[in-house]
Amino acid sequence: MSAPSTTPRSAVANSVWPRLEPLLPQVAKPIQYVGGELGAVVKDWDTAAVRWALMYPDAYEVGLPNQGVQILYEVLNEQPDVLAERTYAVWPDLERLMRAHEVPQFTIDAHRPVRDFDVFGVSFATELGYTNLLTAIDLAGIPLLAADRSDADPVVVAGGHAAFNPEPIAAFVDAAVLGDGEEAVLEITTIVREWKAEGSPGGRDELLLRLARTESIYVPRFYDVDYLPDGRIQRVVPNRPDVPFRVHKRTTMDLDAWPYPKKPLVPLAETVHERYAVEIFRGCTRGCRFCQAGMITRPVRERSITTVGQMVREGLEFSGFHEVGLLSLSSADHSEIGDMCSGLAQQYEGTNVSLSLPSTRVDAFNIDLAQELARNGRRTGLTFAPEGGSERIRKVINKMVSKEDLIRTVVTAYTNGWRQVKLYFMCGLPTETDEDVLEIAAMAHEVIRAGRAATGSRDIRCTVSIGGFVPKPHTPFQWAEMARPEVIDNRLRLLKQAVNADRSLGRAIGFRYHDGEPSLIEGLLSRGDRRVSAVIRRVWENGGRFDGWSEHFSYQRWVEAAAEVLPNFGVDLDWYTTRERDELEVLPWDHLDSGLDKDWLWQDWQDALGEYEQDDCRWTPCFDCGVCPAMDTEIQIGPTGRKLLPLTPVNGLRVPSDAQQ
């Protein structure tokens, strides 16, 4: 591990490539460390006033396609005096060689040492990336603890969905950004630029104070946490008078003003997604009670159909990708999704470009959409997420999709040429029983029967995928207890038996699941407080890396670390995970404002226990969740009444004309 350093940050960041290159033949997939992708940017170090290293804390194959990092990379590099480069988690084989040969954590754009940058921004989609953060910080030569860092070290800033409760990593990060990043990174850049131009007055502490004063950047060192004798939090308060009591999330309202990525990164090595992805809207008001993403990204903000068309045209021309992913939390809910898909399908008819909706609600998919998605003859995967097996549990989670809706939707897909669909469910939901889970098998059987009857073919398959439920901050389920791993594993065993009980149908059903152990650890990290940082550090010191990968995750390592560390604070692993919270308990993230009213969340939790459904406020009167008035925002939806047409042929391809109407 690195010791605190006061060596000044390099005025000229020298490339580590001469030392790195000889190591690459000794590791798996060396191409992922080379850089130079189409869309990559290398700017002159000396002309940059502010320099960012951006990280998605996972391997290149997962990190490169990450939409958030790609957007920020492009937004920052468009600024003439700003430089942004990317770094990803290195696999253990390269980590060992880097330590042996004293090669620091590097960016893949110009292979510069991460420690030489002004800001080290890390985007977390999942809490299981925390140990990779520690590896990167340590390899970079940055002190592991934020309290030990000097003016020579970059400011470590966390973002992404997990940053809505950064308390478990509060010891390791200097700051956290809640919410949308486009405007936030530019504000941080302005603050850093001005502070440096003034000669860095007051050192690191003054820079962090300026960030905290924005009221939208959380700096953990300026807040103290007091605990009650039973381990619960008594209060979280600022420890200096010029720091806000609550930190608010950032909300980017006009997505048309931020049409990124314009020049998507095209990977050199195989990645999990290879497509041009356009976020067609942000936010969701469906009100699924388990869904943190839907809650914290409110309100709904649609990107206009014309901007989507322009982004697709320019993105495909630049990248050469053959698939367009129309992304959002529920893409078929866009108010003009039908016109959007038909326009794009017609625009690229006769080419090898295909459309996909990676996130499609059962009740929003219809035959017109199916036909447009399949118009070019290429049918990308279809995934539907009923989430719960029984109607009762779907009422609890507010995912109101009937079995009839599901059968009708899947039959629509089968009769339009799809031969396989994926159905996603969760196990371990609040109030769940064995019977709720076993109904998944009955639903899957009925899907196969209906598909065979509708198509007259036995060549019909579906994959049932099961994830473990994890209570998340800023959701109605933030108070819920977690099911123990052995309970989840037993239900999954019973479900597998039920799926295979009818051999004729079971043969056509794939079964994939995550057992209960990783979910329990994710629950610890999701709802943990600052005391959990000691567990993360112990796991990392004991070899924890890539905990989001089943082949690297060790449940035993986490359990042992928790048992060693947490009793010192009078709590244990069960206290954080399988314990239900009461209404008045101070939660570790209560001082971090997602815009959602805590009383509203509590009432929705009570509604869940009463199996009461909540409607979508996009189309019904406001339910007073708090977001719109608190954030001074409003729902932004179409329709715009515009089309992607007319089309004009160019070089044998049909592309939209500049005079879209």
XYZ file of C-alpha atoms in Angstrom:
661
model
C 0.000 0.000 0.000
C 1.161 3.516 -0.700
C 2.339 5.949 1.925
C 1.153 9.567 2.040
C 3.067 11.646 -0.464
C 3.793 15.340 -0.662
C 5.665 15.176 -3.961
C 4.312 17.956 -6.228
C 2.042 16.937 -9.053
C 4.002 16.645 -12.289
C 3.930 19.705 -14.543
C 4.423 17.356 -17.486
C 2.822 13.935 -17.130
C 5.262 11.454 -18.595
C 3.842 8.384 -20.287
C 4.280 5.081 -18.466
C 4.069 3.249 -21.808
C 7.801 2.410 -22.013
C 7.491 0.549 -18.707
C 4.026 -0.868 -19.384
C 4.514 -2.244 -22.896
C 7.021 -4.985 -21.943
C 4.522 -6.310 -19.374
C 1.576 -6.698 -21.750
C 2.675 -9.955 -23.444
C 2.509 -11.552 -19.990
C -1.177 -10.778 -19.336
C -4.557 -11.838 -20.703
C -6.229 -9.512 -23.224
C -3.392 -6.972 -23.445
C -5.291 -5.030 -26.118
C -7.553 -3.557 -23.417
C -4.667 -1.503 -22.041
C -3.432 -0.060 -25.340
C -5.932 2.732 -26.070
C -6.183 4.513 -29.395
C -9.831 3.658 -30.094
C -11.876 5.560 -32.622
C -13.373 8.420 -30.627
C -10.482 8.589 -28.155
C -8.978 12.008 -27.478
C -5.392 12.886 -26.560
C -4.823 16.557 -25.803
C -1.698 18.540 -25.053
C -0.915 18.389 -21.353
C 0.715 21.793 -21.117
C -2.209 23.738 -22.582
C -4.775 22.265 -20.198
C -5.729 24.298 -17.152
C -7.720 21.445 -15.595
C -7.048 17.747 -16.097
C -9.508 14.938 -15.363
C -8.937 11.191 -15.115
C -12.293 9.430 -15.487
C -12.843 5.875 -14.301
C -15.532 3.245 -14.444
C -14.234 0.859 -11.763
C -14.455 -2.361 -13.735
C -12.612 -4.067 -16.564
C -12.303 -2.396 -19.976
C -14.916 -4.689 -21.506
C -17.521 -3.426 -19.027
C -16.240 0.101 -18.520
C -15.706 1.314 -22.065
C -19.385 1.115 -23.149
C -20.534 2.942 -20.005
C -22.699 5.771 -21.258
C -22.093 8.094 -18.319
C -18.309 8.079 -18.583
C -18.432 8.480 -22.366
C -20.670 11.540 -22.040
C -18.489 13.228 -19.435
C -15.340 12.388 -21.405
C -16.739 14.186 -24.433
C -18.259 17.126 -22.515
C -14.955 17.831 -20.783
C -12.746 17.427 -23.841
C -14.899 19.897 -25.771
C -13.639 22.593 -23.393
C -10.518 24.136 -24.953
C -8.477 24.282 -21.733
C -9.661 20.987 -20.236
C -8.180 17.539 -20.713
C -9.977 14.308 -19.850
C -8.597 10.775 -20.126
C -9.948 7.356 -19.132
C -8.753 4.626 -16.836
C -10.283 1.269 -15.983
C -9.676 -1.432 -13.396
C -6.716 -3.630 -14.272
C -7.037 -7.387 -13.911
C -5.092 -9.061 -11.076
C -2.464 -10.436 -13.478
C -1.460 -6.939 -14.580
C -1.847 -5.534 -11.061
C 0.814 -7.962 -9.803
C 3.206 -6.972 -12.583
C 2.557 -3.257 -12.091
C 3.418 -3.544 -8.409
C 6.537 -5.577 -9.144
C 7.742 -3.102 -11.778
C 6.469 0.075 -10.068
C 4.075 1.035 -12.863
C 1.310 3.299 -11.507
C -2.382 3.336 -12.396
C -2.507 4.874 -15.866
C -4.939 6.317 -18.362
C -5.355 4.380 -21.598
C -5.520 7.498 -23.780
C -1.961 8.720 -23.269
C -0.811 6.289 -20.522
C -0.278 9.116 -18.075
C -0.122 8.457 -14.309
C -3.505 9.022 -12.680
C -1.867 10.806 -9.756
C -0.740 13.638 -12.046
C -4.317 14.730 -12.802
C -6.233 17.406 -10.905
C -9.438 15.397 -10.517
C -9.948 11.646 -10.396
C -13.633 11.067 -11.157
C -15.089 7.594 -10.532
C -18.593 6.601 -11.657
C -20.288 3.799 -9.701
C -23.265 1.943 -11.132
C -22.945 -0.701 -8.410
C -21.433 -0.788 -4.948
C -19.527 -3.982 -5.738
C -16.929 -1.813 -7.512
C -15.648 -0.331 -4.244
C -12.690 -2.670 -3.848
C -11.598 -1.816 -7.404
C -11.611 1.853 -6.388
C -9.135 1.095 -3.608
C -6.900 -0.824 -5.998
C -6.827 2.092 -8.436
C -6.149 4.678 -5.719
C -3.351 2.588 -4.254
C -1.766 1.743 -7.610
C -1.866 5.436 -8.488
C 0.255 6.254 -5.452
C -2.560 8.275 -3.893
C -3.027 7.809 -0.120
C -5.900 5.440 0.486
C -7.559 7.676 3.076
C -8.792 11.086 1.982
C -7.595 12.537 5.288
C -3.983 11.649 4.424
C -3.881 13.380 1.028
C -1.859 16.473 0.284
C -2.125 19.285 -2.256
C -0.108 17.066 -4.609
C -2.895 14.490 -4.884
C -5.903 14.688 -7.200
C -9.355 15.280 -5.773
C -11.157 11.926 -5.814
C -14.809 12.484 -6.794
C -17.471 9.756 -6.789
C -20.536 9.850 -9.045
C -23.164 7.531 -10.451
C -26.176 5.987 -8.757
C -24.193 4.566 -5.847
C -23.047 8.101 -4.963
C -26.509 8.774 -3.539
C -25.147 6.991 -0.463
C -21.365 7.469 -0.538
C -20.990 6.967 3.224
C -19.399 3.478 2.983
C -16.584 5.028 0.899
C -16.527 8.387 2.691
C -13.066 7.585 4.048
C -11.672 7.108 0.536
C -13.301 9.839 -1.585
C -12.894 13.581 -1.249
C -16.275 14.460 -2.730
C -19.410 12.985 -4.290
C -21.767 14.351 -6.923
C -25.441 13.464 -6.664
C -27.423 13.251 -9.871
C -26.668 14.231 -13.444
C -23.048 14.895 -14.281
C -23.014 17.014 -17.446
C -23.284 20.398 -15.747
C -21.712 19.220 -12.494
C -18.335 18.367 -14.061
C -18.213 21.761 -15.739
C -18.956 23.475 -12.427
C -16.221 21.471 -10.705
C -13.868 22.343 -13.562
C -14.596 26.064 -13.144
C -13.929 25.905 -9.406
C -10.647 24.011 -9.879
C -9.555 26.337 -12.705
C -10.166 29.479 -10.654
C -8.519 28.037 -7.550
C -5.402 27.089 -9.522
C -5.308 30.470 -11.310
C -5.322 32.199 -7.924
C -2.278 30.190 -6.842
C -4.159 27.464 -4.949
C -4.950 29.582 -1.863
C -5.707 27.638 1.301
C -4.532 24.418 -0.275
C -6.651 21.303 -0.644
C -8.974 22.262 2.215
C -9.978 25.519 0.537
C -10.632 23.774 -2.788
C -12.892 21.224 -1.097
C -14.676 24.002 0.774
C -15.407 25.799 -2.491
C -16.855 22.578 -3.870
C -19.009 22.070 -0.770
C -20.403 25.599 -0.940
C -22.146 24.746 -4.221
C -24.646 22.756 -2.110
C -24.630 20.091 -4.850
C -21.230 18.524 -4.139
C -20.888 16.479 -0.966
C -17.572 16.621 0.888
C -17.679 14.003 3.667
C -14.832 15.505 5.713
C -17.013 18.529 6.505
C -19.682 16.398 8.213
C -19.595 14.597 11.559
C -21.690 11.532 12.404
C -22.897 10.841 15.953
C -24.218 7.415 16.965
C -26.682 6.207 19.578
C -25.706 3.469 22.064
C -27.613 0.837 20.036
C -25.573 1.613 16.898
C -28.124 3.735 15.060
C -27.174 7.175 13.785
C -28.155 10.047 16.058
C -27.358 12.834 13.607
C -25.156 13.944 10.711
C -24.129 17.593 10.961
C -21.676 19.969 9.267
C -18.530 20.606 11.298
C -18.055 24.135 9.968
C -20.507 27.009 9.568
C -20.130 27.618 5.816
C -21.176 24.100 4.764
C -24.832 23.288 3.953
C -26.853 20.933 6.156
C -28.227 19.158 3.076
C -26.649 18.473 -0.302
C -28.950 18.477 -3.331
C -28.850 16.428 -6.498
C -28.144 17.917 -9.918
C -30.827 17.622 -12.602
C -30.075 18.310 -16.256
C -33.387 19.446 -17.697
C -32.973 20.023 -21.439
C -31.511 16.808 -22.834
C -31.659 18.201 -26.380
C -28.995 20.689 -25.303
C -26.702 17.790 -24.365
C -26.733 15.430 -27.413
C -23.907 13.190 -26.205
C -22.090 11.063 -27.081
C -21.592 12.611 -30.507
C -18.443 10.602 -31.196
C -18.866 7.293 -29.379
C -15.851 5.239 -28.437
C -15.406 2.195 -30.663
C -13.655 -0.555 -28.682
C -10.530 -2.373 -29.814
C -11.252 -5.386 -27.612
C -14.570 -7.192 -27.211
C -16.948 -5.411 -24.826
C -20.304 -6.241 -23.274
C -22.146 -3.789 -25.551
C -21.071 -2.843 -29.052
C -23.682 -0.451 -30.347
C -24.448 3.219 -30.677
C -26.558 4.010 -27.639
C -28.887 7.000 -27.441
C -30.562 7.894 -24.173
C -34.058 8.767 -25.395
C -35.273 9.964 -22.022
C -34.078 10.204 -18.446
C -36.088 9.509 -15.332
C -39.085 7.268 -14.648
C -42.339 7.752 -12.754
C -43.701 4.211 -13.014
C -43.055 3.988 -9.293
C -41.524 0.517 -8.984
C -40.741 0.492 -5.277
C -37.504 -1.487 -5.543
C -36.029 0.684 -8.302
C -33.482 3.216 -7.105
C -32.722 4.392 -10.648
C -36.374 5.272 -11.245
C -36.661 7.149 -7.972
C -33.444 9.175 -8.001
C -33.631 10.225 -11.663
C -37.057 11.854 -11.458
C -38.567 13.818 -13.155
C -39.034 12.345 -16.630
C -37.199 14.338 -19.315
C -37.655 13.250 -22.900
C -35.208 13.821 -25.710
C -37.089 15.029 -28.792
C -37.621 12.691 -31.714
C -35.702 15.011 -34.034
C -32.662 15.138 -31.750
C -32.702 11.349 -31.456
C -32.766 11.061 -35.249
C -29.851 13.453 -35.621
C -27.814 11.682 -32.935
C -28.380 8.292 -34.551
C -27.373 9.538 -37.980
C -24.202 11.244 -36.789
C -23.289 8.507 -34.309
C -23.560 5.716 -36.880
C -21.679 7.685 -39.522
C -18.849 8.297 -37.063
C -18.647 4.870 -35.444
C -19.746 2.329 -38.045
C -21.787 0.450 -35.430
C -24.535 -1.808 -36.783
C -26.887 -1.633 -33.810
C -28.728 1.330 -32.314
C -29.784 0.988 -28.686
C -32.590 3.315 -27.625
C -31.831 3.562 -23.922
C -33.818 4.627 -20.883
C -35.246 2.958 -17.813
C -38.334 2.013 -19.838
C -37.744 2.934 -23.467
C -41.189 2.009 -24.798
C -42.658 4.681 -22.498
C -41.313 7.524 -24.658
C -44.366 9.459 -25.830
C -43.250 9.132 -29.472
C -41.600 5.712 -29.385
C -43.797 4.416 -32.222
C -42.905 7.223 -34.615
C -39.283 7.076 -33.482
C -38.919 3.365 -34.217
C -40.833 3.477 -37.492
C -38.804 6.462 -38.664
C -35.491 4.851 -37.791
C -36.535 1.483 -39.210
C -37.534 3.104 -42.492
C -34.446 5.276 -42.520
C -32.124 2.254 -42.324
C -34.276 -0.277 -44.194
C -32.130 -2.340 -46.522
C -28.980 -1.753 -44.466
C -27.444 -3.926 -41.757
C -28.456 -1.502 -38.989
C -30.775 -2.939 -36.337
C -32.737 -1.317 -33.523
C -32.977 -2.527 -29.948
C -34.911 -1.483 -26.863
C -32.803 -2.972 -24.070
C -35.432 -2.071 -21.476
C -39.026 -2.821 -22.490
C -42.062 -2.990 -20.238
C -44.458 -5.842 -20.854
C -47.447 -3.475 -21.090
C -45.727 -1.080 -23.508
C -44.675 -3.571 -26.185
C -47.068 -4.083 -29.093
C -47.216 -5.570 -32.566
C -46.336 -2.294 -34.323
C -43.215 -1.932 -32.206
C -42.302 -5.572 -32.817
C -42.591 -5.157 -36.570
C -40.457 -2.007 -36.630
C -37.730 -3.581 -34.471
C -37.615 -6.567 -36.829
C -37.952 -4.681 -40.120
C -34.363 -5.264 -41.268
C -34.586 -8.957 -40.503
C -32.219 -8.726 -37.523
C -33.944 -9.385 -34.241
C -31.943 -8.264 -31.236
C -32.687 -9.798 -27.861
C -35.943 -9.005 -26.103
C -36.021 -8.810 -22.334
C -39.197 -8.303 -20.334
C -39.166 -7.777 -16.579
C -42.315 -8.812 -14.681
C -39.992 -8.792 -11.588
C -42.440 -10.784 -9.427
C -43.977 -14.177 -10.085
C -47.383 -13.636 -8.486
C -49.925 -10.878 -8.902
C -49.779 -10.300 -5.136
C -46.044 -9.637 -5.059
C -46.327 -7.430 -8.143
C -48.771 -5.265 -6.189
C -46.248 -5.049 -3.347
C -43.512 -3.825 -5.674
C -45.931 -1.704 -7.768
C -45.062 -3.545 -10.961
C -48.567 -4.049 -12.209
C -48.270 -6.434 -15.095
C -50.822 -9.225 -15.327
C -50.047 -12.750 -16.477
C -52.362 -12.090 -19.431
C -50.314 -8.986 -20.356
C -47.140 -11.031 -20.332
C -48.527 -13.902 -22.399
C -50.006 -11.508 -24.964
C -46.728 -9.588 -25.256
C -44.507 -12.631 -25.584
C -46.838 -14.218 -28.156
C -46.592 -10.959 -30.139
C -42.821 -11.338 -30.160
C -42.932 -15.023 -31.128
C -45.405 -14.455 -33.974
C -43.179 -11.672 -35.317
C -40.191 -13.946 -35.716
C -38.502 -13.976 -32.324
C -37.773 -17.462 -31.072
C -36.308 -16.539 -27.700
C -37.174 -13.987 -25.053
C -35.720 -13.330 -21.631
C -37.902 -12.861 -18.546
C -36.357 -11.144 -15.541
C -37.573 -11.642 -11.966
C -36.323 -10.914 -8.470
C -36.154 -13.170 -5.436
C -36.126 -12.044 -1.817
C -38.662 -9.213 -2.209
C -40.424 -7.834 0.889
C -43.286 -10.095 2.113
C -42.286 -12.747 -0.470
C -43.248 -16.385 0.109
C -42.204 -19.629 -1.571
C -45.523 -19.616 -3.430
C -44.834 -16.187 -4.970
C -41.584 -17.498 -6.417
C -43.027 -20.807 -7.616
C -45.544 -18.902 -9.740
C -42.584 -17.898 -11.936
C -42.417 -21.506 -13.124
C -46.136 -21.559 -13.940
C -45.759 -18.319 -15.878
C -42.774 -19.624 -17.847
C -44.646 -22.838 -18.710
C -47.595 -20.841 -19.958
C -45.323 -18.649 -22.084
C -43.937 -21.723 -23.870
C -47.384 -23.274 -24.347
C -48.808 -20.042 -25.788
C -45.786 -19.494 -28.026
C -46.013 -23.008 -29.460
C -49.757 -22.672 -30.035
C -49.449 -19.287 -31.737
C -46.598 -20.233 -34.064
C -47.273 -23.920 -34.615
C -43.614 -24.499 -33.821
C -41.806 -26.181 -30.958
C -38.782 -23.996 -31.674
C -39.755 -21.589 -28.897
C -37.555 -20.747 -25.930
C -37.475 -18.389 -23.010
C -34.816 -17.733 -20.412
C -35.862 -17.066 -16.833
C -33.277 -14.875 -15.120
C -33.445 -14.304 -11.363
C -31.676 -11.544 -9.452
C -31.533 -11.099 -5.698
C -33.446 -8.145 -4.238
C -31.285 -5.458 -2.618
C -32.959 -2.599 -0.696
C -31.628 0.707 -2.015
C -31.446 4.213 -0.511
C -34.041 6.780 -1.594
C -36.641 4.102 -2.382
C -39.760 3.017 -0.445
C -37.929 -0.237 0.307
C -34.996 1.513 2.024
C -36.477 0.399 5.372
C -36.973 -3.256 4.381
C -35.205 -6.264 5.821
C -33.304 -8.532 3.436
C -33.962 -12.231 3.078
C -31.090 -14.396 4.248
C -29.032 -16.102 1.511
C -30.164 -19.562 2.563
C -33.819 -18.515 2.172
C -33.212 -17.182 -1.346
C -31.148 -20.203 -2.332
C -33.867 -22.594 -1.116
C -36.532 -20.739 -3.122
C -34.349 -20.853 -6.223
C -33.878 -24.614 -5.742
C -37.640 -25.118 -5.459
C -38.194 -22.934 -8.528
C -35.731 -24.894 -10.632
C -37.469 -28.118 -9.659
C -40.838 -26.614 -10.604
C -39.545 -25.410 -13.982
C -38.243 -28.892 -14.788
C -41.263 -30.751 -13.403
C -42.762 -30.780 -16.901
C -39.873 -32.056 -19.019
C -41.403 -31.064 -22.345
C -41.801 -27.446 -21.260
C -38.752 -27.318 -19.005
C -36.469 -28.224 -21.913
C -37.461 -24.958 -23.593
C -36.762 -22.810 -20.520
C -33.306 -21.592 -19.618
C -32.695 -20.826 -15.955
C -30.125 -18.304 -14.785
C -29.840 -16.932 -11.299
C -27.646 -15.121 -8.821
C -27.526 -16.773 -5.429
C -28.264 -14.861 -2.246
C -24.717 -14.293 -1.037
C -23.566 -11.468 -3.357
C -26.921 -9.727 -2.841
C -26.424 -9.682 0.923
C -23.015 -8.019 0.541
C -24.419 -5.541 -1.945
C -27.071 -4.797 0.691
C -24.355 -4.102 3.266
C -22.659 -1.657 0.897
C -25.907 -0.122 -0.356
C -27.315 0.874 3.045
C -24.073 1.071 4.993
C -22.655 4.043 6.854
C -19.087 5.219 7.425
C -18.280 2.281 9.681
C -18.567 -0.039 6.672
C -15.484 1.584 5.111
C -13.346 -0.440 7.511
C -14.943 -3.637 6.167
C -14.263 -2.605 2.561
C -10.652 -1.875 3.394
C -10.179 -5.187 5.194
C -11.684 -7.112 2.262
C -9.430 -5.250 -0.158
C -6.339 -5.906 1.973
C -7.285 -9.602 1.979
C -7.347 -9.709 -1.803
C -10.847 -8.528 -2.709
C -11.019 -7.451 -6.354
C -13.750 -7.455 -9.041
C -16.512 -8.342 -6.581
C -19.119 -7.886 -9.295
C -17.693 -10.966 -11.083
C -18.852 -14.296 -9.641
C -15.488 -15.951 -10.303
C -13.692 -13.309 -8.205
C -16.301 -12.675 -5.507
C -15.709 -14.338 -2.136
C -18.642 -14.305 0.262
C -16.455 -15.823 2.946
C -13.948 -12.976 2.654
C -16.685 -10.395 3.222
C -18.272 -12.299 6.118
C -14.926 -12.722 7.856
C -14.011 -9.055 7.380
C -17.384 -7.948 8.760
C -16.961 -10.260 11.751
C -13.510 -8.834 12.455
C -14.414 -5.153 12.089
C -18.058 -4.455 12.883
C -18.219 -5.725 16.510
C -15.805 -2.908 17.380
C -18.709 -0.566 16.612
C -21.342 -2.675 18.384
C -23.009 -3.834 15.147
C -22.730 -6.781 12.777
C -23.536 -7.881 9.234
C -27.142 -8.796 10.077
C -27.661 -5.375 11.659
C -27.040 -3.757 8.275
C -28.830 -6.304 6.096
C -31.603 -8.451 7.598
C -32.867 -5.803 10.037
C -35.975 -3.762 9.199
C -35.650 -0.029 9.969
C -38.399 1.971 11.676
C -39.879 5.265 10.543
C -37.899 7.554 12.837
C -34.449 6.031 12.319
C -31.907 8.455 10.867
C -30.653 6.805 7.699
C -27.028 7.318 6.607
C -28.109 9.268 3.496
C -30.828 11.473 5.013
C -28.640 14.584 4.610
C -28.296 13.859 0.871
C -31.343 15.173 -0.960
C -32.615 13.202 -3.953
C -35.669 15.465 -4.073
C -37.939 12.708 -2.770
C -39.817 13.519 0.407
C -38.976 11.003 3.139
C -42.560 11.043 4.453
C -43.823 10.197 0.959
C -41.364 7.312 0.704
C -42.505 5.998 4.095
C -46.161 6.171 3.061
C -45.350 4.299 -0.146
C -43.603 1.645 1.982
C -46.793 1.303 4.007
C -48.789 1.116 0.765
C -46.493 -1.697 -0.359
C -47.173 -3.666 2.810
C -50.888 -3.120 2.169
C -50.466 -4.304 -1.454
C -51.749 -0.957 -2.728
C -50.900 0.140 -6.280
C -49.649 3.613 -7.175
C -50.283 5.074 -10.633
C -47.759 6.730 -12.937
C -47.802 10.485 -12.283
C -46.826 11.237 -15.887
C -50.427 10.655 -16.860
C -52.299 11.273 -13.597
C -52.405 14.056 -11.001
C -49.269 14.680 -8.905
C -48.745 12.348 -5.928
C -46.524 14.901 -4.180
C -43.346 12.799 -4.059
C -41.481 16.088 -3.610
C -39.191 16.060 -6.637
C -40.675 18.746 -8.864
C -41.019 21.499 -6.214
C -37.855 20.523 -4.340
C -35.698 20.477 -7.466
C -37.559 23.347 -9.156
C -38.127 21.002 -12.091
C -41.048 19.536 -13.937
C -41.874 16.522 -16.059
C -40.903 17.129 -19.653
C -42.764 14.970 -22.150
C -43.880 15.102 -25.748
C -45.351 14.609 -28.103
C -43.579 17.122 -30.301
C -45.706 16.192 -33.287
C -42.601 15.938 -35.466
C -41.259 13.029 -37.489
C -37.924 11.670 -38.621
C -39.212 11.897 -42.203
C -38.815 12.914 -45.017
C -35.846 10.866 -46.089
C -33.311 11.512 -48.803
C -31.073 8.813 -50.281
C -27.342 9.459 -49.917
C -24.697 7.072 -51.281
C -27.247 4.306 -51.568
C -28.370 4.668 -47.946
C -31.503 6.386 -46.780
C -30.734 9.070 -44.261
C -32.842 11.905 -42.883
C -32.713 15.202 -44.683
C -31.644 18.350 -42.908
C -35.159 19.698 -43.365
C -36.829 17.329 -40.922
C -40.443 18.131 -40.356
